[in-house]
XYZ file of C-alpha atoms in Angstrom:
615
model
C 152.841 122.594 40.320
C 150.772 124.697 42.742
C 148.965 123.056 45.680
C 145.490 121.656 44.976
C 142.841 121.630 47.664
C 141.989 118.198 49.059
C 138.455 118.214 47.681
C 139.882 118.775 44.172
C 142.750 116.330 44.585
C 140.484 113.517 45.758
C 137.520 114.188 43.505
C 136.234 110.744 42.418
C 137.413 109.622 38.984
C 135.249 106.496 38.712
C 131.855 105.447 40.019
C 133.593 103.112 42.480
C 135.376 106.048 44.180
C 132.134 107.907 44.952
C 131.420 108.152 48.688
C 127.844 107.096 49.376
C 124.983 107.558 46.857
C 125.018 103.815 46.080
C 121.468 103.644 44.604
C 122.245 106.477 42.178
C 125.557 104.949 41.129
C 123.896 101.583 40.527
C 121.064 103.114 38.466
C 123.423 105.091 36.226
C 125.738 102.108 35.691
C 122.782 99.891 34.732
C 121.486 102.546 32.323
C 124.906 102.703 30.659
C 125.205 98.906 30.519
C 121.845 98.554 28.764
C 122.123 101.708 26.655
C 118.918 103.138 28.178
C 120.106 106.661 28.955
C 117.571 109.426 29.447
C 117.895 112.656 27.464
C 117.737 114.827 30.610
C 118.659 114.276 34.265
C 118.081 116.352 37.387
C 120.587 115.866 40.216
C 119.158 117.452 43.389
C 120.494 117.465 46.932
C 122.449 119.347 49.620
C 125.761 121.006 48.836
C 128.892 118.898 48.750
C 127.149 115.556 48.213
C 128.588 114.831 44.734
C 126.070 116.148 42.203
C 128.543 117.838 39.818
C 131.127 115.077 40.317
C 128.534 112.457 39.403
C 127.572 114.461 36.298
C 131.228 114.526 35.165
C 131.607 110.792 35.802
C 128.480 110.107 33.747
C 129.846 112.297 30.926
C 133.155 110.433 31.113
C 131.372 107.050 30.920
C 129.434 108.233 27.849
C 132.561 109.313 25.946
C 135.316 106.916 27.065
C 137.227 105.510 24.092
C 137.106 102.004 25.584
C 133.346 101.942 25.161
C 130.077 103.067 26.678
C 130.082 102.803 30.484
C 133.871 102.617 30.871
C 136.038 105.129 32.769
C 139.591 104.176 31.927
C 141.074 107.591 32.854
C 143.827 106.866 30.314
C 142.272 107.880 27.014
C 142.243 111.479 25.824
C 138.484 111.848 26.300
C 138.599 110.708 29.963
C 141.535 112.980 30.760
C 139.955 116.022 29.126
C 136.667 115.461 30.950
C 138.564 115.156 34.247
C 140.471 118.380 33.513
C 137.307 120.191 32.476
C 138.387 121.049 28.912
C 136.563 118.450 26.787
C 134.847 120.216 23.840
C 131.752 117.999 24.069
C 131.225 118.304 27.851
C 129.990 121.831 28.485
C 129.569 123.031 32.071
C 127.365 126.097 32.493
C 126.969 128.108 35.698
C 123.286 129.095 35.711
C 123.922 131.661 38.439
C 125.755 133.885 35.945
C 124.165 132.602 32.704
C 120.539 132.683 33.709
C 118.960 134.829 31.011
C 116.988 134.093 27.880
C 119.848 135.282 25.623
C 122.300 132.757 27.089
C 119.764 129.957 26.676
C 119.128 130.910 23.043
C 122.879 130.777 22.421
C 122.975 127.307 24.022
C 120.054 126.120 21.865
C 121.853 127.374 18.771
C 124.947 125.280 19.590
C 123.007 122.159 20.567
C 122.264 121.440 16.905
C 125.926 120.740 16.096
C 127.226 117.158 16.324
C 129.825 116.107 18.947
C 133.428 116.961 18.026
C 135.449 114.183 19.733
C 133.124 112.031 21.800
C 129.965 110.060 21.239
C 127.702 112.462 23.141
C 127.464 116.167 23.863
C 126.762 116.592 27.565
C 125.479 119.880 28.970
C 125.972 120.147 32.751
C 123.961 123.134 34.041
C 124.946 123.833 37.662
C 122.708 125.764 40.085
C 119.905 125.500 37.543
C 117.369 126.928 40.006
C 118.976 130.360 39.450
C 117.621 130.540 35.897
C 114.779 132.944 35.198
C 111.309 131.725 34.271
C 111.843 133.053 30.753
C 115.091 131.096 30.433
C 113.379 127.923 31.679
C 110.605 128.328 29.129
C 113.110 128.944 26.337
C 114.907 125.718 27.281
C 111.709 123.703 27.602
C 111.345 122.395 24.051
C 115.050 121.601 23.693
C 115.087 119.530 26.909
C 111.936 117.692 25.835
C 113.232 116.751 22.376
C 117.007 117.276 22.193
C 119.117 116.025 19.283
C 119.970 112.327 19.356
C 123.479 112.678 20.804
C 122.771 115.414 23.387
C 122.200 114.798 27.110
C 121.335 117.476 29.672
C 122.292 117.126 33.359
C 120.767 119.788 35.610
C 122.234 120.168 39.115
C 120.544 122.081 41.935
C 120.360 122.390 45.700
C 116.808 123.796 45.513
C 114.711 121.630 43.171
C 111.454 123.257 44.331
C 112.525 126.412 42.451
C 112.698 124.567 39.137
C 109.433 124.972 37.234
C 107.244 121.823 37.071
C 107.360 121.633 33.272
C 111.145 121.176 33.452
C 110.924 118.673 36.329
C 108.466 116.514 34.412
C 110.896 116.213 31.479
C 113.858 115.050 33.572
C 114.835 111.828 35.276
C 115.344 112.977 38.858
C 117.945 111.709 41.330
C 117.907 112.982 44.929
C 121.365 112.986 46.538
C 121.320 112.456 50.297
C 123.726 113.596 52.982
C 126.500 111.106 53.598
C 126.286 108.955 56.717
C 128.915 109.027 59.456
C 130.368 105.663 58.356
C 130.592 106.683 54.676
C 132.413 109.915 55.503
C 134.651 108.244 58.060
C 135.734 105.575 55.566
C 136.569 108.158 52.901
C 138.440 110.479 55.297
C 140.493 107.595 56.706
C 141.464 106.653 53.158
C 142.517 110.214 52.295
C 144.477 110.768 55.537
C 146.334 107.488 55.031
C 147.235 108.494 51.462
C 148.447 111.883 52.693
C 150.484 110.258 55.483
C 148.887 112.528 58.080
C 148.782 111.747 61.786
C 145.313 112.071 63.258
C 143.120 111.215 66.231
C 139.673 109.669 66.009
C 138.273 112.509 68.131
C 139.498 115.112 65.637
C 138.077 113.127 62.721
C 134.713 112.724 64.455
C 134.511 116.471 65.138
C 135.159 117.262 61.455
C 132.433 114.831 60.375
C 129.983 116.460 62.806
C 130.847 119.911 61.450
C 130.483 118.821 57.807
C 126.857 117.752 58.362
C 126.880 115.100 55.647
C 128.771 117.103 53.003
C 131.979 115.463 51.761
C 133.318 118.646 50.179
C 132.763 120.560 53.431
C 134.579 117.847 55.378
C 137.621 118.006 53.079
C 137.662 121.823 53.177
C 137.594 121.762 56.993
C 140.322 119.107 57.047
C 142.466 121.218 54.708
C 142.099 124.261 56.949
C 142.818 122.397 60.184
C 145.906 120.690 58.736
C 147.262 124.088 57.693
C 146.615 125.386 61.227
C 148.137 122.418 63.075
C 151.146 121.736 60.822
C 149.753 118.624 59.118
C 148.597 116.906 62.320
C 144.928 116.420 63.173
C 143.897 116.740 66.824
C 140.454 117.388 68.264
C 141.726 120.430 70.190
C 142.864 122.076 66.956
C 139.447 121.621 65.335
C 137.686 123.021 68.408
C 140.020 126.024 68.529
C 139.641 126.733 64.812
C 135.853 126.694 64.798
C 135.022 128.007 68.268
C 133.583 124.788 69.678
C 133.421 123.221 73.131
C 134.607 119.686 73.810
C 132.259 116.941 74.998
C 133.818 117.043 78.478
C 133.259 120.813 78.731
C 129.610 120.433 77.751
C 129.135 117.595 80.245
C 130.641 119.776 83.004
C 128.268 122.599 82.052
C 125.220 120.316 82.304
C 126.363 119.051 85.702
C 126.885 122.619 86.971
C 123.357 123.506 85.809
C 121.892 120.472 87.585
C 123.754 121.297 90.816
C 122.480 124.877 90.689
C 126.050 126.188 90.774
C 125.255 129.602 89.301
C 128.795 130.901 89.817
C 130.279 128.034 87.806
C 127.628 128.364 85.092
C 128.368 132.086 84.714
C 132.131 131.452 84.537
C 131.726 128.779 81.869
C 129.295 130.933 79.895
C 131.704 133.888 79.917
C 134.576 131.614 78.905
C 132.567 130.292 75.943
C 131.631 133.780 74.785
C 135.157 135.113 75.221
C 136.475 132.200 73.153
C 134.180 133.077 70.266
C 132.111 129.902 70.530
C 129.161 129.665 68.149
C 126.224 129.897 70.566
C 123.668 128.430 68.179
C 125.821 125.375 67.532
C 126.543 124.994 71.267
C 122.812 124.932 72.043
C 122.285 122.307 69.327
C 125.082 120.173 70.756
C 123.703 120.418 74.301
C 120.314 119.246 72.999
C 122.032 116.338 71.210
C 123.851 115.317 74.408
C 120.629 115.374 76.416
C 118.882 113.348 73.701
C 121.663 110.753 73.857
C 121.355 110.658 77.646
C 117.606 110.086 77.478
C 118.116 107.203 75.053
C 120.851 105.699 77.238
C 118.797 105.953 80.436
C 115.858 104.202 78.792
C 117.726 101.564 76.739
C 121.259 101.296 78.177
C 122.375 100.738 74.561
C 125.599 102.551 73.642
C 125.169 101.869 69.929
C 122.163 104.205 69.779
C 124.119 107.238 70.985
C 125.689 109.715 68.560
C 127.728 112.061 70.798
C 128.279 110.553 74.261
C 130.658 107.773 75.188
C 129.989 105.325 78.038
C 132.022 107.214 80.638
C 130.269 110.549 80.097
C 126.875 108.864 79.753
C 127.308 107.116 83.119
C 128.451 110.362 84.765
C 125.429 112.266 83.515
C 122.995 109.419 84.252
C 124.004 109.465 87.938
C 123.097 113.151 88.242
C 120.341 113.850 85.697
C 117.011 112.054 85.673
C 114.855 111.768 82.527
C 112.690 114.561 83.976
C 115.788 116.785 84.275
C 116.721 116.014 80.656
C 113.255 116.836 79.363
C 113.153 120.117 81.268
C 116.577 121.189 79.995
C 115.706 120.196 76.422
C 112.517 122.272 76.594
C 114.412 125.330 77.846
C 117.117 125.009 75.187
C 114.610 124.498 72.359
C 112.696 127.549 73.579
C 115.916 129.605 73.505
C 116.762 128.220 70.075
C 113.389 129.338 68.727
C 113.834 132.774 70.277
C 117.303 133.446 68.826
C 115.754 134.755 65.614
C 113.610 137.267 67.517
C 116.338 139.071 69.475
C 119.368 141.078 68.481
C 121.524 140.008 71.450
C 121.591 136.211 71.530
C 124.463 136.227 74.030
C 122.263 137.694 76.763
C 119.455 135.316 75.878
C 121.849 132.362 76.091
C 123.131 133.467 79.497
C 119.599 134.026 80.798
C 118.614 130.561 79.612
C 121.496 128.942 81.488
C 120.754 131.002 84.621
C 117.083 130.095 84.544
C 117.940 126.407 84.183
C 120.485 126.581 87.008
C 118.223 128.523 89.381
C 115.152 126.317 88.918
C 114.627 124.182 92.008
C 112.610 121.537 90.234
C 113.658 120.973 86.618
C 110.450 119.087 85.848
C 107.551 121.257 86.988
C 105.106 119.913 84.410
C 103.879 116.807 86.336
C 103.053 118.741 89.538
C 100.156 120.848 88.256
C 98.649 117.737 86.667
C 98.603 115.825 89.947
C 97.149 118.613 92.103
C 93.858 119.270 90.264
C 92.939 115.596 89.709
C 92.302 114.507 93.352
C 90.418 117.738 94.138
C 87.713 118.458 91.576
C 86.147 121.166 93.782
C 88.665 123.959 92.949
C 88.005 123.479 89.216
C 85.111 125.962 89.008
C 86.979 128.519 91.123
C 88.804 130.170 88.173
C 85.478 130.614 86.389
C 84.124 132.627 89.334
C 87.244 134.773 89.525
C 87.160 135.868 85.889
C 84.328 138.414 86.194
C 85.956 139.783 89.366
C 89.030 140.721 87.391
C 86.940 142.480 84.775
C 84.949 144.699 87.179
C 87.754 146.930 88.540
C 88.998 147.674 85.007
C 87.957 151.368 84.841
C 89.653 152.230 88.160
C 93.404 152.563 87.342
C 94.719 155.159 84.925
C 96.849 154.105 81.939
C 99.738 156.360 83.023
C 100.585 153.806 85.719
C 101.048 150.949 83.243
C 104.862 151.118 83.035
C 105.147 151.138 86.831
C 103.107 147.947 87.289
C 105.227 144.815 87.899
C 103.477 142.848 85.197
C 106.672 141.724 83.506
C 108.470 140.739 86.704
C 106.613 137.443 87.052
C 108.229 134.309 85.716
C 110.949 135.227 83.215
C 110.602 138.696 81.630
C 112.807 138.296 78.612
C 111.314 134.962 77.702
C 107.732 136.223 78.049
C 108.547 139.226 75.873
C 110.375 137.583 73.012
C 108.035 134.597 72.954
C 105.036 136.928 72.481
C 103.509 135.307 75.527
C 99.961 136.200 76.295
C 100.873 137.113 79.884
C 98.986 135.260 82.591
C 96.898 138.143 83.860
C 95.680 136.681 87.151
C 97.551 139.021 89.570
C 97.544 142.133 87.374
C 94.960 144.860 86.948
C 92.784 144.780 83.897
C 94.107 147.962 82.326
C 97.779 147.074 82.412
C 97.668 145.253 79.065
C 94.663 145.812 76.763
C 92.336 142.870 76.600
C 92.506 142.693 72.805
C 96.273 142.143 72.874
C 96.108 139.101 75.133
C 92.854 137.611 73.904
C 93.072 133.899 73.158
C 89.866 133.790 71.155
C 89.878 132.424 67.629
C 88.911 135.271 65.264
C 87.176 133.002 62.789
C 84.642 131.666 65.329
C 82.848 134.630 66.959
C 80.679 133.116 69.678
C 77.386 134.473 71.033
C 77.432 136.186 74.425
C 77.714 133.845 77.415
C 75.077 134.213 80.136
C 77.374 135.569 82.930
C 78.716 138.382 80.757
C 75.239 139.616 79.812
C 74.328 139.988 83.466
C 77.321 142.155 84.456
C 76.804 145.365 82.455
C 73.118 145.636 83.362
C 73.273 149.421 83.568
C 74.696 149.800 80.069
C 72.425 151.151 77.341
C 74.196 148.972 74.783
C 72.806 145.647 76.035
C 71.031 143.630 73.356
C 67.340 144.396 73.628
C 66.335 143.712 70.045
C 66.613 140.679 67.841
C 67.583 142.465 64.626
C 69.664 145.346 63.256
C 67.911 148.526 62.104
C 69.115 148.957 58.509
C 66.754 151.780 57.587
C 69.467 154.435 57.804
C 72.174 152.465 55.983
C 72.939 154.089 52.625
C 76.099 152.169 51.607
C 76.101 148.411 51.148
C 78.194 147.576 48.053
C 81.443 145.639 48.639
C 84.446 145.890 46.297
C 87.188 143.303 45.823
C 89.966 145.524 44.469
C 91.222 149.030 45.023
C 93.335 151.140 47.358
C 93.718 150.134 51.009
C 93.765 152.237 54.142
C 96.966 151.601 56.137
C 97.283 152.494 59.814
C 100.724 152.584 61.413
C 101.651 150.533 64.498
C 101.685 153.802 66.439
C 98.069 154.594 65.472
C 96.864 151.099 66.391
C 98.829 151.335 69.649
C 97.070 154.625 70.506
C 93.679 153.046 69.758
C 94.542 150.225 72.169
C 95.364 152.723 74.921
C 91.963 154.384 74.444
C 90.136 151.038 74.223
C 86.971 150.342 76.230
C 86.679 146.651 76.992
C 83.072 146.730 78.299
C 81.845 148.429 75.157
C 83.734 145.951 72.990
C 82.119 143.017 74.824
C 78.716 144.624 74.402
C 79.325 145.032 70.659
C 80.520 141.456 70.458
C 77.233 140.314 72.021
C 75.432 141.953 69.092
C 77.808 140.471 66.511
C 75.701 137.307 66.199
C 72.881 139.458 64.765
C 74.936 139.731 61.565
C 74.085 136.101 60.791
C 70.454 136.922 59.900
C 71.637 139.673 57.534
C 73.986 137.414 55.586
C 71.128 136.082 53.451
C 69.739 139.551 52.760
C 70.097 140.377 49.014
C 70.953 144.000 49.813
C 73.127 143.847 52.944
C 74.350 140.224 52.698
C 77.837 140.986 51.347
C 78.762 143.584 53.955
C 77.241 141.476 56.764
C 79.253 138.425 55.617
C 82.481 140.414 55.529
C 81.918 141.714 59.069
C 80.740 138.367 60.487
C 84.000 136.713 59.433
C 85.818 138.956 61.922
C 85.777 139.449 65.677
C 85.707 142.867 67.420
C 89.218 143.043 68.777
C 89.587 146.599 70.065
C 87.089 149.457 70.339
C 87.505 153.083 71.351
C 85.379 156.193 70.809
C 86.481 156.779 67.205
C 87.755 153.423 65.905
C 87.009 149.704 65.814
C 89.758 147.140 65.183
C 88.606 143.825 63.709
C 90.532 140.558 63.832
C 90.493 138.325 60.750
C 91.956 134.853 60.461
C 92.881 135.253 56.784
C 94.953 137.998 55.179
C 92.799 138.352 52.049
C 89.699 139.067 54.144
C 91.534 141.737 56.177
C 92.786 143.388 52.986
C 89.263 143.377 51.561
C 87.885 145.042 54.713
C 90.588 147.740 54.519
C 89.694 148.820 50.982
C 88.855 152.536 50.867
C 85.758 151.784 48.782
C 84.411 149.402 51.460
C 84.847 151.610 54.525
C 81.550 153.495 54.141
C 79.506 150.268 53.972
C 81.323 148.733 56.982
C 81.018 151.958 59.006
C 77.286 152.239 58.232
C 76.515 148.712 59.433
C 78.704 149.050 62.543
C 76.974 152.367 63.308
C 73.615 150.601 63.181
C 74.818 148.209 65.888
C 76.981 150.572 67.949
C 74.957 153.765 67.814
C 77.772 155.998 66.558
C 80.048 156.189 63.538
C 83.594 154.804 63.910
C 86.495 154.109 61.587
C 86.738 150.336 60.928
C 90.175 148.757 60.434
C 91.122 145.081 60.049
C 94.195 143.102 61.156
C 95.363 139.714 59.899
C 97.288 137.329 62.223
C 100.745 138.540 61.101
C 99.847 142.188 61.638
C 98.354 141.424 65.071
C 101.601 139.748 66.067
C 103.603 142.793 64.941
C 101.299 145.171 66.824
C 101.446 143.032 69.958
C 105.249 143.085 69.843
C 105.200 146.860 69.326
C 102.890 147.288 72.322
C 105.112 145.225 74.625
C 108.175 147.196 73.540
C 106.387 150.423 74.464
C 105.421 148.979 77.847
C 108.978 147.789 78.483
C 110.305 151.286 77.769
C 107.591 152.986 79.835
C 106.207 154.912 76.869
C 102.452 154.555 77.441
C 100.934 157.975 76.613
C 98.266 159.784 78.601
C 94.800 159.334 77.096
C 94.283 163.103 77.084
C 97.359 163.605 74.901
C 96.420 161.105 72.195
C 95.303 162.390 68.791
C 94.364 159.532 66.412
C 94.308 161.404 63.061
C 92.108 158.734 61.448
C 90.855 158.899 57.834
C 87.469 160.565 57.447
C 84.685 158.279 56.191
C 81.724 160.008 54.598
């Protein structure tokens, strides 16, 4: 007979052999003992936790020849269910049989009585893959099936199953197996197989399986084939590109000591060995979490990864402040992995930044300095207008040459979409609208200091209302075709932007409030007042909306004339009005920073906007 994989060989044949899931086992056994079986069940949970196996065991207990609830594994019904060829236990893969036609065929066969057993059991695996039409076709049959028919639906994604199906099923949520439950089962299997093993190797497999028994047995099968039927921790680490606990402890110590040379060597060794960087970062965070717990409680039983020897070694060198700082850096890198194409460089930069930081816990220092000296607190408020005044002086061509991105950590600022701290830089290096921290949904009236600065501007608010006498468009549509500007066009508008004029327009924005109740201009005034002027140049105004549906409404072709008319009444000239929602602003900001990084800021004189014409 050909070799059978371990997860097939040791598939549970009775409820007692199931690893974990004790509440579910108890509920099903009690239902069988009392004869109170539901007509439909939903087994939901992560992969490899026993959903399909439990469905087969339930089918076996329904049809065993010794009686309801028994699983003798000797009668013909039990053996055929175990082998998967019982005529009354039908397993359906919904991933490949997910259409209405397949469901109609199933409904047609449901009407027939069981052939050999007491019940016909339909086990539908991966039921979330079924189409909405297939679900609806199955709805009535699941609600009122024939007397001797039971449905068991299995899924890893229950939220994809339509509510009308969920409400007709008795739901059981399978949980990931605990360390002790998996350890007990794996010890039992290894003893039956007569395999030599180490506890370290077994622990590593359990960590890799992440609560899935099938995954654990598949990993064990692969490692035993690699190591000639002997299980050692080194073999598991080599197979799956992992670092040992001792190696990770040495790396943390090298980072704490600031030994950059050693950190670089270890990093290169990990990468050359094909180590999974994402998993390594997760494991380093877990070690630091264990260390924090140990330093605060001195309780070994609360730790998951570290043993006493390694915990004591790390505790002598790393303080809780060091742990917190390292955890913050690693979590930041973990969040940034999805935003970059080269995670290896990001990982190396993270380690280098951690190793080259003199004080791993900088957070407490700024808190202590301002508290004893309240006098410096107003100082930043005085400096703000000083930064704004020299804005018109530099030319945009010099943007790429400015050392804006050399402060702090460049890669981390860039990929984290940081709103760069603009204290030392000139005002025209990064457009104000890109780094604004204002909330778009709460446009505030003009503060007193800002009104005083542009005294010589003709655009200062001198009236208390908007002149609507020349406005000829005021109807607002809710559906239609949208204008769409490319990132390049919005980028060019940002290069041409005039911050002083935008602030002046923003001062007038509060005047829209009195128009909102106007029966004629109320709709267009309400749509504009929900936004904030985000970027303004000679020919275009970019608005920032907090909600996507409002931005889409403002970008309708049919609404542009009304918006442009009202903006013209406030601004004094006609501009093209375009709206951005938060997601689009993030994309444009990223696009802008990429252009700055590559030194591709165009000259204002060379920019042609090619905006749509609004009549």
